[in-house]
Amino acid sequence: MKLYNYFRSSASFRVRIALELKGLAYEYLPVHLVKGEHKQPHYAAVSPSLLVPTLVTDSGEALGQSMAIIEYLDEVHPQPPLLPTDALGRARVRALAQLIACEIHPLNNLRVLKYLVKELKVEEEAKNGWYRHWVRTGLEAFERELAQLPPGTYCWGDTPTLADCCLVPQIFNGQRFNVDFSGLPRTMAAFDACMRHPAFQKAQPSSCPDNEG
Amino acid sequence: MKLYNYFRSSASFRVRIALELKGLAYEYLPVHLVKGEHKQPHYAAVSPSLLVPTLVTDSGEALGQSMAIIEYLDEVHPQPPLLPTDALGRARVRALAQLIACEIHPLNNLRVLKYLVKELKVEEEAKNGWYRHWVRTGLEAFERELAQLPPGTYCWGDTPTLADCCLVPQIFNGQRFNVDFSGLPRTMAAFDACMRHPAFQKAQPSSCPDNEG
C-alpha cells in the first residue's frame, strides 16, 4: 500500500494511526500542502478532489477521505478491530469520530484559514480566535458526549478505535494554536492513553519523513 | 423511533431520507435552531453536543451525527441497503458522503455563518461569497470524483445510497444561496434522479411539519 499524505495534515495523521494500529506496512509519499503540491496535475490524477490523504491499495485503487479509508482498512484487515462489534457501539464510535471530523476540523484546516486571511481580510488575532473557538467548543461537546459513555481507557472501551484516530490529531492541531484543554478530563485521559501507545507515537508528525519540526 | 430535527437542517434531512428509503415510521420532533431550542436544557439532556439530528431508538438510545445514524439504520434495518456489499464500494460511497459532510457542509451551517457576521463582522455580500465558494468548489471536487466512477442513475449505481442522502440536502442548501450548479452533469443527474424518488420527496423540508415555507 501507498499513502499520499502530509506530516501536519490531521486527516493524514488519522490514517497513519490506523495503519500503525493494524501493523500494516506502507510506502509514505509526501504531498506538501503549503507548497500546493496537492493541486499539481500528478496528484490530481491520484485524487480528483485534490485532498490528502489518499490510500492506494495493492491492487491500485486510490481511496480518499480519512474516515472512509479507516473503515476500509478495518473491513479488509479486521485485526485489531477499530470499531466495536455491535451496531450501537459502532454508532457511538462513528459519532465521536464525526464530532471531530465534521464539526471541528473542517473549520480549521489550511484552506479555510487562508480564505479568512486572503479573502475576508481577517486579522491574525481574529483568525486565531476563530481557530480556538471551534476547537474549544467542539471539544467541550466531545467531552459532554464522552461523559455519557461507560468509562474506559480510550474514547470507547479499552482498545483504540476510529474515535481515537480522530481525537489525537485534533489535539495535536490545537496544541499548535495554544487551545485551552482544561476541564476536559475524559478527552485528555483518552489522548494521554493514546500517546502511551506505540502506534500513535509512530504515526505522529515528528516521526514522519517529511517532518519539518 | 423518534427523530429530533429541524426542517431546514441538512444533517436532519439526510436522516429523514434514509428513514423514508427504508420505509421506517418515526415520530417527528422539531427543534427550532434559529430560536436556539437546541441549546435548551430539555434538548441538552437528549443531545449533549447540542446538535440536530438525534435519533432515539425504540429502546431509548439517543444517537447523534447523521452519517453515523444512517449507518446504524442500515445495519439494524438492512433493506434496502444504503451501502454497497463490497468493501471497495463502501469506501467509495462513504468518501462521497464525507466529501459533502466533512468538506462542504461544516463551513456553511448556521452557527458558522453567525460567527462570520457577529464575531468577524463580515458583510452580507462577503458572507454569501464565502458560502458559495465552499459549496461550488466542494461540488466541483465531488463532480470530478463521480466522473471517475462507473456510470449509474444515482451517485453510486442504480439505487440510492448514503452518498445521495448527503448530496440532496447540500443541493437544496445551495439553491437557497443561488449557488451556480452549471458544469456538474453527474452530480445534478444524481440529484434529479433522487428528486423523482418518493422517499426524497417525502423527506424534503417543504414536507416537514415544522416547515415555514
XYZ file of C-alpha atoms in Angstrom:
426
model
C 0.000 0.000 0.000
C 0.959 3.609 -0.529
C -0.212 6.624 1.448
C -0.094 10.068 -0.105
C -0.110 12.397 2.865
C 1.424 15.367 4.666
C 3.056 15.172 8.063
C 0.987 18.017 9.509
C -2.384 17.117 7.965
C -4.782 15.898 10.653
C -6.694 13.724 8.207
C -3.414 12.108 7.090
C -2.414 11.544 10.710
C -5.699 9.687 11.367
C -4.932 7.163 8.624
C -1.306 6.746 9.699
C -2.543 5.845 13.193
C -4.931 3.224 11.788
C -2.180 1.711 9.628
C 0.171 1.527 12.641
C -2.527 0.083 14.917
C -3.065 -2.686 12.380
C 0.655 -3.167 11.830
C 0.318 -2.593 8.084
C 3.417 -1.527 6.169
C 3.012 1.273 3.626
C 5.036 3.487 1.377
C 5.000 7.098 2.603
C 4.510 9.572 -0.253
C 4.682 13.178 0.959
C 2.432 15.847 -0.587
C 3.483 19.302 0.567
C 0.227 21.183 1.166
C 1.820 24.542 1.948
C 3.724 24.395 -1.361
C 0.463 23.458 -3.130
C 1.647 20.053 -4.314
C -1.889 18.674 -3.864
C -3.048 20.919 -6.719
C -0.411 19.709 -9.200
C -1.504 17.501 -12.142
C 0.383 14.421 -10.939
C -1.563 14.452 -7.676
C -4.876 15.405 -9.333
C -4.569 12.144 -11.271
C -4.484 10.288 -7.929
C -7.002 12.442 -6.035
C -9.543 14.282 -8.223
C -10.734 16.159 -5.121
C -7.146 17.405 -4.526
C -7.215 16.361 -0.893
C -4.862 14.366 1.296
C -4.670 11.625 2.353
C -5.082 9.133 -0.468
C -4.504 5.449 0.183
C -3.510 3.422 -2.866
C -4.256 -0.253 -2.337
C -2.028 -3.068 -3.574
C -4.441 -3.524 -6.478
C -4.049 0.164 -7.398
C -7.349 1.589 -6.133
C -6.984 5.158 -4.879
C -9.179 5.859 -1.842
C -9.919 9.261 -0.319
C -11.468 10.656 2.875
C -9.765 9.556 6.063
C -12.739 8.011 7.895
C -13.757 6.063 4.777
C -10.167 4.840 4.398
C -10.023 3.709 8.027
C -13.330 1.824 7.738
C -11.992 0.174 4.571
C -8.809 -0.884 6.361
C -10.918 -2.205 9.230
C -13.040 -4.293 6.868
C -10.136 -5.693 4.831
C -7.726 -6.125 7.767
C -10.071 -6.764 10.697
C -7.436 -7.264 13.431
C -7.237 -5.441 15.738
C -10.731 -4.006 15.212
C -11.130 -0.221 15.204
C -14.900 -0.373 15.593
C -16.999 -2.240 18.187
C -18.741 -5.470 17.213
C -22.284 -4.239 17.929
C -24.299 -1.727 15.888
C -24.926 0.571 18.842
C -21.242 0.673 19.773
C -20.294 1.364 16.171
C -22.816 4.215 16.073
C -21.271 5.717 19.229
C -17.699 5.468 17.929
C -18.598 6.815 14.483
C -20.482 9.712 16.081
C -17.439 10.611 18.217
C -15.202 10.487 15.149
C -17.630 12.629 13.173
C -17.948 15.107 16.016
C -14.307 15.883 15.296
C -14.160 15.263 11.548
C -17.406 17.096 10.688
C -17.751 19.702 13.441
C -14.233 20.827 14.403
C -11.557 20.009 11.874
C -13.240 21.359 8.692
C -13.282 24.858 10.185
C -9.610 24.854 10.986
C -7.796 23.387 8.063
C -5.277 25.260 5.972
C -7.508 26.294 3.073
C -10.156 27.735 5.408
C -7.640 29.749 7.430
C -6.171 31.010 4.127
C -9.602 32.133 2.912
C -10.223 34.013 6.157
C -6.971 35.943 5.766
C -6.794 36.432 1.999
C -10.441 36.839 1.014
C -12.114 38.124 4.162
C -9.062 40.140 5.338
C -9.377 38.748 8.850
C -6.508 39.836 11.131
C -4.119 37.293 12.661
C -5.599 37.617 16.158
C -9.177 37.172 14.965
C -8.121 34.196 12.845
C -6.538 32.563 15.891
C -9.681 33.376 17.862
C -11.787 31.633 15.200
C -9.489 28.637 15.385
C -9.579 28.344 19.156
C -13.328 28.961 19.311
C -14.221 25.976 17.113
C -11.677 23.633 18.672
C -12.647 24.567 22.207
C -16.443 24.476 21.731
C -16.104 21.279 19.693
C -14.016 19.547 22.333
C -16.411 20.678 25.060
C -19.206 18.958 23.113
C -16.964 15.910 22.685
C -16.320 15.832 26.437
C -20.039 16.012 27.229
C -20.659 13.102 24.864
C -17.829 11.060 26.417
C -19.205 11.773 29.890
C -22.371 9.855 28.926
C -20.444 6.734 27.922
C -19.162 3.876 30.086
C -15.691 4.592 31.499
C -12.733 3.252 29.521
C -9.058 3.757 28.809
C -9.707 5.222 25.387
C -12.679 7.111 23.916
C -14.642 3.863 23.732
C -13.534 0.945 25.883
C -10.031 -0.309 26.490
C -8.660 -0.517 22.954
C -8.173 2.300 20.446
C -10.921 2.922 17.896
C -11.709 5.181 14.964
C -12.663 7.846 17.542
C -9.114 7.907 18.957
C -7.699 8.041 15.412
C -9.607 11.313 15.006
C -9.127 12.727 18.509
C -5.344 12.619 18.683
C -4.629 14.664 15.509
C -7.189 17.243 16.638
C -5.402 17.678 19.972
C -2.035 17.959 18.213
C -3.544 20.567 15.937
C -4.989 22.507 18.879
C -1.673 22.437 20.702
C -0.081 24.349 17.822
C -2.629 27.142 18.353
C -2.427 27.091 22.167
C -6.009 25.938 22.658
C -7.083 25.661 26.305
C -7.564 21.967 27.110
C -8.555 22.436 30.752
C -11.808 20.941 32.043
C -11.809 18.089 29.506
C -10.905 15.148 31.775
C -12.238 12.209 29.745
C -10.986 13.649 26.462
C -7.480 14.334 27.710
C -7.274 10.994 29.547
C -8.041 9.240 26.250
C -5.451 11.394 24.499
C -2.826 10.594 27.134
C -3.577 6.874 26.875
C -3.165 7.060 23.102
C 0.169 8.831 23.411
C 1.465 5.973 25.579
C 0.628 3.584 22.710
C 3.486 2.957 20.247
C 1.188 3.116 17.181
C 0.247 6.713 17.951
C 3.891 7.588 18.617
C 4.994 6.134 15.287
C 2.244 7.941 13.376
C 2.814 11.409 14.824
C 4.065 14.301 12.689
C 7.524 14.364 14.308
C 8.028 10.724 13.231
C 7.227 11.450 9.573
C 9.922 11.565 6.882
C 8.669 14.967 5.645
C 8.544 16.445 9.150
C 9.857 19.988 9.283
C 9.938 20.172 13.084
C -38.314 5.688 16.819
C -38.185 9.414 17.307
C -36.195 11.956 15.327
C -35.325 15.299 16.850
C -34.640 17.509 13.867
C -35.260 20.774 12.041
C -36.868 21.041 8.635
C -34.081 23.176 7.178
C -31.102 21.346 8.738
C -29.156 19.468 6.054
C -27.954 16.857 8.520
C -31.563 16.254 9.641
C -32.687 15.985 6.023
C -30.065 13.248 5.388
C -31.525 11.077 8.134
C -35.116 11.717 7.069
C -34.197 10.480 3.574
C -32.671 7.286 4.992
C -35.743 6.647 7.157
C -38.041 7.132 4.156
C -35.875 4.948 1.893
C -36.174 2.161 4.438
C -39.860 2.777 4.999
C -39.371 3.248 8.739
C -42.035 5.172 10.644
C -40.831 7.757 13.174
C -42.135 10.477 15.403
C -41.055 13.903 14.145
C -39.872 16.146 16.996
C -39.000 19.649 15.780
C -36.081 21.564 17.316
C -36.072 25.170 16.129
C -32.434 26.040 15.529
C -32.991 29.716 14.736
C -34.858 30.120 18.040
C -31.994 28.299 19.807
C -34.099 25.386 21.022
C -31.112 23.045 20.578
C -29.364 24.865 23.419
C -32.232 24.471 25.887
C -31.813 22.072 28.835
C -34.524 19.658 27.663
C -32.636 19.116 24.400
C -29.197 19.077 26.037
C -30.430 16.059 28.008
C -31.042 14.281 24.671
C -28.014 15.613 22.780
C -25.054 16.662 24.964
C -23.367 18.099 21.853
C -26.444 20.308 21.241
C -26.692 19.288 17.609
C -29.527 18.040 15.424
C -30.482 15.461 14.379
C -30.811 12.960 17.219
C -32.415 9.602 16.587
C -33.953 7.970 19.646
C -34.307 4.220 19.152
C -37.252 2.184 20.397
C -35.057 1.060 23.301
C -34.370 4.709 24.202
C -30.803 5.115 22.935
C -30.130 8.648 21.654
C -27.834 8.667 18.619
C -26.151 11.694 17.075
C -24.263 12.571 13.874
C -26.214 11.988 10.687
C -23.803 9.637 8.860
C -23.395 7.505 11.990
C -27.183 7.356 12.381
C -27.652 6.302 8.748
C -25.027 3.546 9.051
C -26.779 2.368 12.232
C -30.131 2.261 10.451
C -28.504 0.372 7.592
C -27.072 -2.223 9.965
C -30.247 -2.712 12.005
C -32.688 -2.463 9.077
C -30.625 -3.767 6.141
C -33.305 -3.494 3.411
C -32.963 -1.693 1.092
C -29.197 -1.331 1.625
C -27.733 2.186 1.608
C -24.157 0.956 1.214
C -22.696 -1.457 -1.371
C -21.953 -5.040 -0.374
C -18.201 -4.886 -1.091
C -15.554 -3.061 0.937
C -14.294 -1.051 -2.029
C -17.786 0.103 -2.963
C -18.496 1.057 0.636
C -15.254 3.056 0.719
C -16.312 4.927 -2.447
C -19.791 5.726 -1.140
C -18.544 6.779 2.296
C -15.913 9.001 0.679
C -18.555 10.732 -1.454
C -20.737 11.261 1.606
C -17.789 12.630 3.579
C -16.780 14.900 0.726
C -20.040 16.693 1.429
C -20.358 16.159 5.181
C -16.729 16.974 6.043
C -15.650 19.364 3.277
C -18.689 21.448 2.303
C -21.479 21.458 4.826
C -19.479 22.282 8.008
C -18.435 25.602 6.504
C -21.953 26.659 5.702
C -24.104 25.792 8.636
C -25.970 28.321 10.706
C -23.537 28.684 13.616
C -20.598 29.284 11.257
C -22.433 31.936 9.241
C -23.461 33.566 12.531
C -19.842 33.656 13.737
C -18.713 35.278 10.487
C -21.268 38.051 10.868
C -21.303 38.597 14.633
C -17.683 37.939 15.635
C -15.722 38.667 12.455
C -18.050 41.480 11.274
C -18.169 40.034 7.769
C -20.593 41.899 5.483
C -23.621 40.152 3.955
C -22.111 40.022 0.467
C -18.802 38.558 1.665
C -20.696 36.016 3.787
C -22.673 34.901 0.745
C -19.426 34.759 -1.232
C -17.925 32.509 1.438
C -20.985 30.275 1.271
C -20.986 29.969 -2.499
C -17.211 29.467 -2.650
C -17.225 26.379 -0.439
C -20.330 24.852 -1.988
C -19.133 25.437 -5.529
C -15.517 24.268 -5.041
C -16.766 21.311 -2.993
C -19.279 20.241 -5.630
C -16.642 20.618 -8.379
C -14.465 18.180 -6.403
C -17.496 15.909 -5.957
C -18.141 16.002 -9.716
C -14.524 15.105 -10.506
C -14.775 12.133 -8.127
C -18.087 10.998 -9.660
C -16.542 11.256 -13.144
C -14.072 8.510 -12.171
C -16.820 6.094 -11.148
C -18.871 3.714 -13.298
C -21.995 5.401 -14.703
C -25.203 4.965 -12.724
C -28.578 6.516 -12.029
C -27.543 7.750 -8.604
C -24.147 8.711 -7.147
C -23.211 5.031 -6.958
C -25.099 2.538 -9.085
C -28.809 2.361 -9.681
C -30.185 2.567 -6.154
C -29.841 5.424 -3.650
C -27.031 5.243 -1.109
C -25.609 7.199 1.813
C -23.943 9.452 -0.778
C -27.311 10.528 -2.189
C -28.630 11.082 1.355
C -25.851 13.669 1.742
C -25.907 15.148 -1.765
C -29.565 16.126 -1.938
C -29.659 18.304 1.217
C -26.458 20.041 0.075
C -28.062 20.947 -3.272
C -31.198 22.200 -1.506
C -28.998 24.284 0.758
C -27.050 25.695 -2.188
C -30.264 26.585 -4.019
C -31.229 28.874 -1.144
C -27.991 30.820 -1.687
C -28.197 30.821 -5.503
C -25.103 28.669 -5.986
C -24.160 28.081 -9.637
C -24.756 24.393 -10.415
C -23.673 24.540 -14.073
C -20.982 22.165 -15.330
C -21.809 19.442 -12.799
C -23.525 16.872 -15.044
C -23.096 13.679 -12.998
C -23.868 15.453 -9.730
C -27.027 17.100 -10.978
C -28.197 13.947 -12.806
C -27.969 12.068 -9.500
C -29.827 14.889 -7.750
C -32.574 14.862 -10.384
C -32.918 11.076 -10.115
C -33.256 11.417 -6.338
C -35.938 14.052 -6.667
C -38.016 11.690 -8.813
C -37.907 9.171 -5.936
C -40.812 9.415 -3.459
C -38.566 8.927 -0.407
C -36.626 12.101 -1.189
C -39.872 13.964 -1.861
C -41.346 12.910 1.486
C -38.186 13.865 3.375
C -37.723 17.331 1.910
C -38.086 20.478 4.022
C -41.380 21.527 2.417
C -42.919 18.190 3.507
C -41.929 18.685 7.174
C -44.470 19.578 9.857
C -42.292 22.492 11.083
C -41.746 23.848 7.553
C -42.005 27.610 7.421
C -42.025 27.800 3.631
